[in-house]
Coordinates of C-alpha atoms and ligand atoms in Angstrom, one line a residue:
X1 CA 0.0 0.0 0.0
X2 CA 1.3 3.5 -0.8
X3 CA 1.3 5.3 2.5
X4 CA 1.8 8.9 3.5
X5 CA 5.2 9.6 4.9
X6 CA 5.5 11.7 8.1
X7 CA 8.9 13.4 7.7
X8 CA 9.3 14.4 11.3
X9 CA 13.0 15.3 11.3
X10 CA 13.7 18.9 12.2
X11 CA 13.9 19.9 8.6
X12 CA 13.5 19.4 5.7
X13 CA 9.9 19.3 6.6
X14 CA 6.8 17.9 4.9
X15 CA 6.1 19.9 1.7
X16 CA 2.3 20.6 1.2
X17 CA 0.8 19.4 -2.1
X18 CA 0.1 23.0 -3.2
X19 CA 3.8 23.8 -2.9
X20 CA 4.8 20.5 -4.6
X21 CA 2.6 21.4 -7.6
X22 CA 4.0 24.9 -7.8
X23 CA 7.5 23.3 -8.1
X24 CA 6.5 21.5 -11.2
X25 CA 5.7 24.6 -13.2
X26 CA 7.6 25.2 -16.5
X27 CA 10.6 27.5 -16.1
X28 CA 10.5 31.1 -17.0
X29 CA 13.1 33.6 -18.1
X30 CA 14.9 34.8 -15.0
X31 CA 15.6 38.2 -16.7
X32 CA 12.0 38.8 -17.8
X33 CA 9.1 40.7 -16.4
X34 CA 7.3 37.6 -15.1
X35 CA 10.3 36.8 -12.9
X36 CA 10.5 40.4 -11.7
X37 CA 7.0 40.2 -10.5
X38 CA 7.7 36.9 -8.8
X39 CA 10.6 38.4 -6.8
X40 CA 8.5 41.4 -5.9
X41 CA 5.8 39.1 -4.5
X42 CA 8.3 36.9 -2.7
X43 CA 10.0 39.9 -1.0
X44 CA 6.6 41.4 0.0
X45 CA 5.6 38.1 1.5
X46 CA 8.9 37.5 3.3
X47 CA 8.7 40.9 4.9
X48 CA 5.4 39.9 6.6
X49 CA 7.1 36.7 7.9
X50 CA 10.3 38.4 9.1
X51 CA 8.1 41.2 10.4
X52 CA 10.3 43.8 8.9
X53 CA 10.5 46.7 6.4
X54 CA 14.2 46.0 5.9
X55 CA 15.9 44.6 2.8
X56 CA 15.7 40.9 2.3
X57 CA 18.2 39.0 0.1
X58 CA 17.7 35.5 -1.3
X59 CA 20.6 33.1 -2.2
X60 CA 20.5 29.8 -3.9
X61 CA 22.1 28.0 -1.0
X62 CA 21.6 26.0 2.2
X63 CA 21.3 27.7 5.5
X64 CA 25.0 27.3 6.2
X65 CA 25.8 29.4 3.1
X66 CA 23.5 32.1 4.4
X67 CA 25.3 32.0 7.7
X68 CA 28.7 32.3 6.0
X69 CA 27.3 35.2 3.9
X70 CA 26.7 37.2 7.1
X71 CA 30.2 36.7 8.3
X72 CA 31.9 37.8 5.1
X73 CA 29.6 40.8 4.5
X74 CA 29.4 42.2 8.0
X75 CA 32.9 41.7 9.2
X76 CA 36.6 42.1 8.3
X77 CA 39.5 39.9 9.4
X78 CA 40.6 40.9 12.9
X79 CA 37.1 41.9 14.0
X80 CA 35.6 40.5 17.2
X81 CA 32.3 38.8 17.6
X82 CA 30.5 37.0 20.5
X83 CA 29.0 33.6 19.5
X84 CA 26.9 31.5 21.6
X85 CA 28.0 27.8 21.2
X86 CA 25.3 25.4 22.4
X87 CA 25.1 22.8 19.7
X88 CA 26.2 21.9 16.3
X89 CA 24.6 24.8 14.5
X90 CA 25.5 27.6 16.8
X91 CA 29.1 26.3 16.9
X92 CA 29.0 26.4 13.1
X93 CA 28.6 30.1 13.1
X94 CA 31.6 30.5 15.4
X95 CA 33.6 28.1 13.3
X96 CA 32.8 30.0 10.1
X97 CA 33.9 33.3 11.8
X98 CA 37.3 31.8 12.7
X99 CA 37.8 30.5 9.1
X100 CA 37.5 34.1 8.0
X101 CA 40.0 35.5 10.5
X102 CA 37.4 36.8 13.0
X103 CA 38.2 36.7 16.7
X104 CA 35.4 34.7 18.2
X105 CA 34.5 35.0 21.9
X106 CA 32.4 32.0 22.6
X107 CA 29.8 31.6 25.3
X108 CA 30.0 27.9 25.7
X109 CA 26.9 26.2 27.0
X110 CA 26.1 22.6 27.8
X111 CA 24.1 21.1 25.0
X112 CA 20.4 21.3 26.1
X113 CA 20.9 24.7 27.9
X114 CA 19.7 28.0 26.7
X115 CA 22.0 31.1 26.9
X116 CA 21.3 33.5 29.8
X117 CA 20.9 37.1 28.9
X118 CA 23.4 38.2 31.6
X119 CA 26.1 36.0 30.0
X120 CA 25.9 38.2 26.9
X121 CA 25.4 41.4 28.9
X122 CA 28.6 40.8 31.0
X123 CA 30.7 40.5 27.8
X124 CA 29.3 43.7 26.4
X125 CA 29.8 45.5 29.7
X126 CA 33.4 44.4 29.9
X127 CA 34.0 45.6 26.3
X128 CA 34.7 49.2 27.2
X129 CA 36.5 49.8 23.9
X130 CA 33.4 48.6 22.0
X131 CA 35.3 46.1 19.9
X132 CA 32.6 43.5 19.7
X133 CA 31.0 44.0 16.3
X134 CA 28.2 41.4 16.6
X135 CA 26.5 39.0 18.9
X136 CA 25.5 35.8 17.0
X137 CA 23.2 33.2 18.3
X138 CA 20.4 30.9 17.1
X139 CA 16.8 31.5 18.1
X140 CA 16.4 27.7 18.1
X141 CA 19.3 25.3 18.4
X142 CA 18.1 22.4 16.5
X143 CA 20.6 19.8 17.7
X144 CA 19.5 20.0 21.3
X145 CA 16.0 21.4 20.7
X146 CA 16.2 24.6 22.9
X147 CA 15.0 28.1 22.1
X148 CA 16.9 31.2 23.2
X149 CA 15.1 34.3 24.5
X150 CA 15.8 36.5 21.5
X151 CA 13.4 39.2 22.6
X152 CA 15.1 39.4 25.9
X153 CA 18.6 39.5 24.3
X154 CA 17.5 42.3 21.9
X155 CA 16.0 44.3 24.8
X156 CA 19.2 44.0 26.8
X157 CA 21.4 44.9 23.9
X158 CA 19.3 48.0 23.1
X159 CA 19.5 49.1 26.8
X160 CA 23.3 48.4 27.0
X161 CA 23.9 51.0 24.2
X162 CA 26.7 48.8 23.0
X163 CA 26.9 49.2 19.2
X164 CA 27.3 45.4 18.5
X165 CA 24.8 44.0 16.0
X166 CA 22.4 41.3 17.0
X167 CA 22.6 38.5 14.4
X168 CA 20.1 35.7 14.7
X169 CA 20.1 32.3 13.0
X170 CA 16.4 31.7 12.7
X171 CA 16.8 28.7 10.3
X172 CA 14.7 26.3 12.4
X173 CA 12.4 28.9 13.9
X174 CA 11.3 31.5 11.3
X175 CA 7.6 31.1 10.4
X176 CA 7.2 28.9 13.4
X177 CA 8.2 30.8 16.6
X178 CA 7.4 34.4 17.4
X179 CA 10.0 36.7 15.9
X180 CA 9.7 40.5 15.4
X181 CA 12.7 41.7 13.5
X182 CA 11.8 45.4 13.6
X183 CA 9.7 45.3 16.8
X184 CA 12.4 43.7 18.9
X185 CA 15.3 45.4 17.0
X186 CA 17.2 42.5 15.5
X187 CA 19.8 43.7 13.0
X188 CA 20.2 40.5 11.0
X189 CA 17.9 37.5 10.6
X190 CA 19.0 34.4 8.7
X191 CA 16.8 31.5 7.5
X192 CA 16.6 28.7 5.0
X193 CA 13.8 27.3 2.9
X194 CA 13.5 23.7 4.3
X195 CA 12.0 24.3 7.7
X196 CA 9.1 26.7 8.6
X197 CA 8.8 27.8 5.0
X198 CA 7.9 24.2 4.1
X199 CA 10.0 24.1 0.9
X200 CA 12.7 21.8 -0.2
X201 CA 16.3 22.8 0.8
X202 CA 18.1 25.3 -1.5
X203 CA 17.2 28.9 -0.5
X204 CA 19.2 30.9 2.1
X205 CA 17.4 34.1 3.1
X206 CA 18.9 37.0 5.0
X207 CA 17.2 40.2 6.2
X208 CA 19.3 43.1 7.4
X209 CA 18.7 46.6 8.7
X210 CA 20.4 49.9 8.2
X211 CA 22.9 49.4 11.1
X212 CA 23.9 46.1 9.4
X213 CA 24.3 47.8 6.0
X214 CA 26.8 50.2 7.7
X215 CA 29.0 47.3 8.6
X216 CA 28.6 45.9 5.1
X217 CA 30.0 49.2 3.8
X218 CA 33.1 48.7 6.0
X219 CA 33.7 45.0 5.5
X220 CA 37.0 44.0 3.7
X221 CA 36.4 40.3 3.7
X222 CA 36.7 38.8 0.2
X223 CA 33.5 37.7 -1.4
X224 CA 31.9 37.5 -4.8
X225 CA 29.0 35.0 -4.7
X226 CA 27.8 36.3 -1.3
X227 CA 28.3 40.0 -2.0
X228 CA 25.2 41.6 -0.4
X229 CA 25.7 44.9 -2.3
X230 CA 25.8 43.2 -5.7
X231 CA 22.8 41.0 -4.8
X232 CA 20.8 44.0 -3.4
X233 CA 21.5 46.0 -6.5
X234 CA 20.2 43.3 -8.8
X235 CA 17.3 42.3 -6.6
X236 CA 16.0 45.8 -6.7
X237 CA 15.4 45.3 -10.4
X238 CA 13.9 41.8 -9.8
X239 CA 17.1 40.0 -10.9
X240 CA 20.1 38.2 -9.5
X241 CA 23.8 38.5 -10.3
X242 CA 23.7 34.8 -11.3
X243 CA 21.1 32.2 -12.3
X244 CA 18.6 32.0 -9.4
X245 CA 16.8 28.9 -8.2
X246 CA 13.7 29.8 -10.2
X247 CA 11.7 26.6 -9.3
X248 CA 12.2 27.1 -5.6
X249 CA 11.1 30.7 -6.0
X250 CA 7.8 29.5 -7.4
X251 CA 7.5 27.3 -4.3
X252 CA 8.4 30.2 -2.1
X253 CA 5.6 32.3 -3.5
X254 CA 3.1 29.5 -2.9
X255 CA 4.5 28.9 0.6
X256 CA 4.1 32.6 1.4
X257 CA 0.5 32.6 0.2
X258 CA -0.2 29.6 2.4
X259 CA 1.4 31.4 5.4
X260 CA -0.5 34.5 4.6
X261 CA -3.8 32.6 4.5
X262 CA -3.3 31.2 8.0
X263 CA -1.7 34.4 9.4
X264 CA 1.7 34.5 11.0
X265 CA 0.4 35.0 14.6
X266 CA -1.9 31.9 14.2
X267 CA 1.1 30.0 12.9
X268 CA 3.1 30.9 16.0
X269 CA 0.2 29.8 18.1
X270 CA -0.2 26.5 16.3
X271 CA 3.5 25.7 16.8
X272 CA 3.2 26.6 20.5
X273 CA 0.3 24.1 20.8
X274 CA 2.0 21.3 18.8
X275 CA 5.2 21.7 20.9
X276 CA 3.2 21.5 24.1
X277 CA 1.2 18.4 22.9
X278 CA 4.4 16.6 22.0
X279 CA 6.0 17.4 25.4
X280 CA 2.9 16.3 27.3
X281 CA 2.9 13.0 25.4
X282 CA 6.6 12.5 26.2
X283 CA 6.1 13.1 29.9
X284 CA 2.9 11.0 30.0
X285 CA 4.9 8.1 28.5
X286 CA 7.5 8.4 31.2
X287 CA 10.2 9.5 28.7
X288 CA 12.6 12.4 29.5
X289 CA 13.1 15.6 27.7
X290 CA 16.7 16.3 26.9
X291 CA 16.3 20.1 26.8
X292 CA 15.7 22.3 29.8
X293 CA 11.9 22.3 30.1
X294 CA 11.7 26.1 30.3
X295 CA 13.5 26.5 27.0
X296 CA 12.2 23.4 25.2
X297 CA 11.6 24.2 21.6
X298 CA 8.2 24.4 20.0
X299 CA 9.6 23.2 16.6
X300 CA 11.6 20.2 17.6
X301 CA 11.7 18.0 20.7
X302 CA 14.7 16.0 21.9
X303 CA 14.0 12.9 24.0
X304 CA 16.4 10.7 25.9
X305 CA 16.6 7.2 24.5
X306 CA 15.0 4.8 27.0
X307 CA 17.4 2.3 28.6
X308 CA 17.9 -0.9 26.5
X309 CA 16.5 0.6 23.3
X310 CA 18.8 1.5 20.4
X311 CA 18.0 4.6 18.3
X312 CA 18.5 2.7 15.1
X313 CA 15.9 0.1 16.2
X314 CA 13.4 2.8 17.0
X315 CA 13.9 4.9 13.9
X316 CA 13.9 1.8 11.7
X317 CA 10.7 0.4 13.1
X318 CA 8.9 3.8 12.9
X319 CA 10.0 4.2 9.3
X320 CA 9.3 0.7 8.1
X321 CA 5.9 0.0 9.8
X322 CA 4.4 3.5 10.3
X323 CA 6.1 5.7 7.7
X324 CA 7.3 8.1 10.4
X325 CA 10.8 9.4 10.0
X326 CA 12.5 10.8 13.1
X327 CA 15.9 12.4 13.7
X328 CA 18.7 11.1 15.9
X329 CA 21.2 12.8 18.1
X330 CA 24.2 14.5 16.4
X331 CA 27.8 14.3 17.5
X332 CA 28.0 13.8 21.2
X333 CA 24.3 13.1 21.4
X334 CA 24.4 10.3 18.8
X335 CA 22.5 7.2 20.2
X336 CA 21.5 9.2 23.3
X337 CA 18.5 11.0 22.1
X338 CA 15.9 11.0 19.4
X339 CA 14.4 14.1 17.9
X340 CA 10.9 14.8 16.6
X341 CA 10.4 17.8 14.3
X342 CA 7.0 19.5 14.6
X343 CA 7.5 22.5 12.4
X344 CA 6.0 23.7 9.2
X345 CA 3.0 21.9 7.9
X346 CA 2.1 20.1 11.1
X347 CA -1.3 20.0 12.6
X348 CA -3.2 18.3 15.4
X349 CA -3.8 14.9 13.7
X350 CA -0.2 14.7 12.6
X351 CA 1.0 15.0 16.2
X352 CA -1.6 12.6 17.3
X353 CA -0.5 10.0 14.7
X354 CA 3.3 10.6 15.2
X355 CA 3.2 10.3 19.0
X356 CA 0.9 7.3 18.7
X357 CA 3.4 5.6 16.3
X358 CA 6.3 6.4 18.7
X359 CA 4.4 4.8 21.5
X360 CA 3.6 1.7 19.5
X361 CA 7.2 1.3 18.3
X362 CA 8.6 1.8 21.8
X363 CA 6.1 -0.7 23.2
X364 CA 7.1 -3.3 20.6
X365 CA 10.7 -2.8 21.5
X366 CA 10.0 -3.6 25.1
X367 CA 9.3 -0.2 26.7
X368 CA 6.7 -0.3 29.4
X369 CA 3.9 2.1 28.6
X370 CA 0.1 1.7 28.8
X371 CA -1.1 1.8 25.2
X372 CA -3.1 4.9 24.5
X373 CA -1.1 7.1 26.9
X374 CA 0.3 9.3 24.2
X375 CA -3.0 9.8 22.4
X376 CA -4.7 10.7 25.6
X377 CA -2.1 13.3 26.5
X378 CA -2.1 14.8 23.0
X379 CA -5.9 14.9 22.8
X380 CA -6.2 16.5 26.3
X381 CA -3.7 19.2 25.3
X382 CA -5.7 20.0 22.2
X383 CA -9.1 20.0 24.0
X384 CA -7.5 22.0 26.8
X385 CA -8.5 19.5 29.5
Ligands
PLP1 C1 19.6 26.4 13.5 C2 20.3 25.9 12.3 N1 21.3 26.6 11.8 C3 22.0 26.2 10.7 C4 21.6 25.1 10.0 C5 22.4 24.7 8.8 O1 21.5 24.8 7.7 P1 21.8 23.9 6.4 O2 21.9 22.5 6.8 O3 20.7 24.3 5.5 O4 23.1 24.4 5.8 C6 20.6 24.3 10.5 C7 20.2 23.0 9.8 O5 19.4 22.3 10.3 C8 19.9 24.7 11.7 O6 18.9 24.0 12.2

């Protein structure tokens, strides 16, 4: 029997049929008026999702490319940045900085812990010469499944009057978790297509404000493909300095229409509810959350592997018998946790089905749980009982 697949890794996410259909449209001239209109519509839609009036640039790239683009455009060799390192992806930002000769001051956190605002504040206060150019951190660290308090960090940075930019990796949180680029005063927001935007991988997207553009003007780091000024110049006229990912842009337009129809605040609310339902089911089944509960993410949940059960057995059974694909732990967390993505096109019955499948698979692997526990916890969350 052909069965629906539940792709519950924390991105790429399930792609809605409407978007899949838009991806099969015949190509158009990427230097013609039809394309110009497409770009105009995509930018207008993205502004609503980023909650910004600032410029937004699109690259044919993965999220890591977009991260690298911010380093080479905002900074120059010898500059100093603060980078929160609390998992594979936040550490990647620090590592990219070092590759380009940036002095990176890390705030090292245990994986599973969120950064505390005072940890950033202390570094800014000590920096009397105002050498720190930027503070870089993810809104959502996907490897450990925690969410940092970006609103709080932005508020503190504004009050500190330190000139450092706030650079936020929102790759696994944009169009899922509340984020107000202009309202909170975030200088740079980075995302990618394959998570909350519900598209296949292949687009890196960066929004930056006037403060960030000032640093772009000063940056001496070499770049060509990533050159924000060149891309901005071309995008103003609805073009790119190179051949863009036209098909993904068709998809982006469709995705933005879908997001607009639901409304961004409703989308944030839905993700909040899905995250809560997953965590309730986890607790009810006697499993343990890996992330600090207070900072547990509403887009992905990390769960400790129960004693005696191997990740590969669980993931294999879920995939083979239920069509549910989950993620494993990365690097030091390999074999220790499993991760369930609940971002993008995910609704009540998806969570109900996925958590039910997790329960059945664990039960079959010898885990002691009363059948129906997950379903009950999920339903009670949705019915607010
Ligand atoms: C928070 C975060 N940052 C960066 C990345 C890297 O993005 P990509 O794999 O598209 O290069 C990911 C990927 O999952 C991510 O979740």
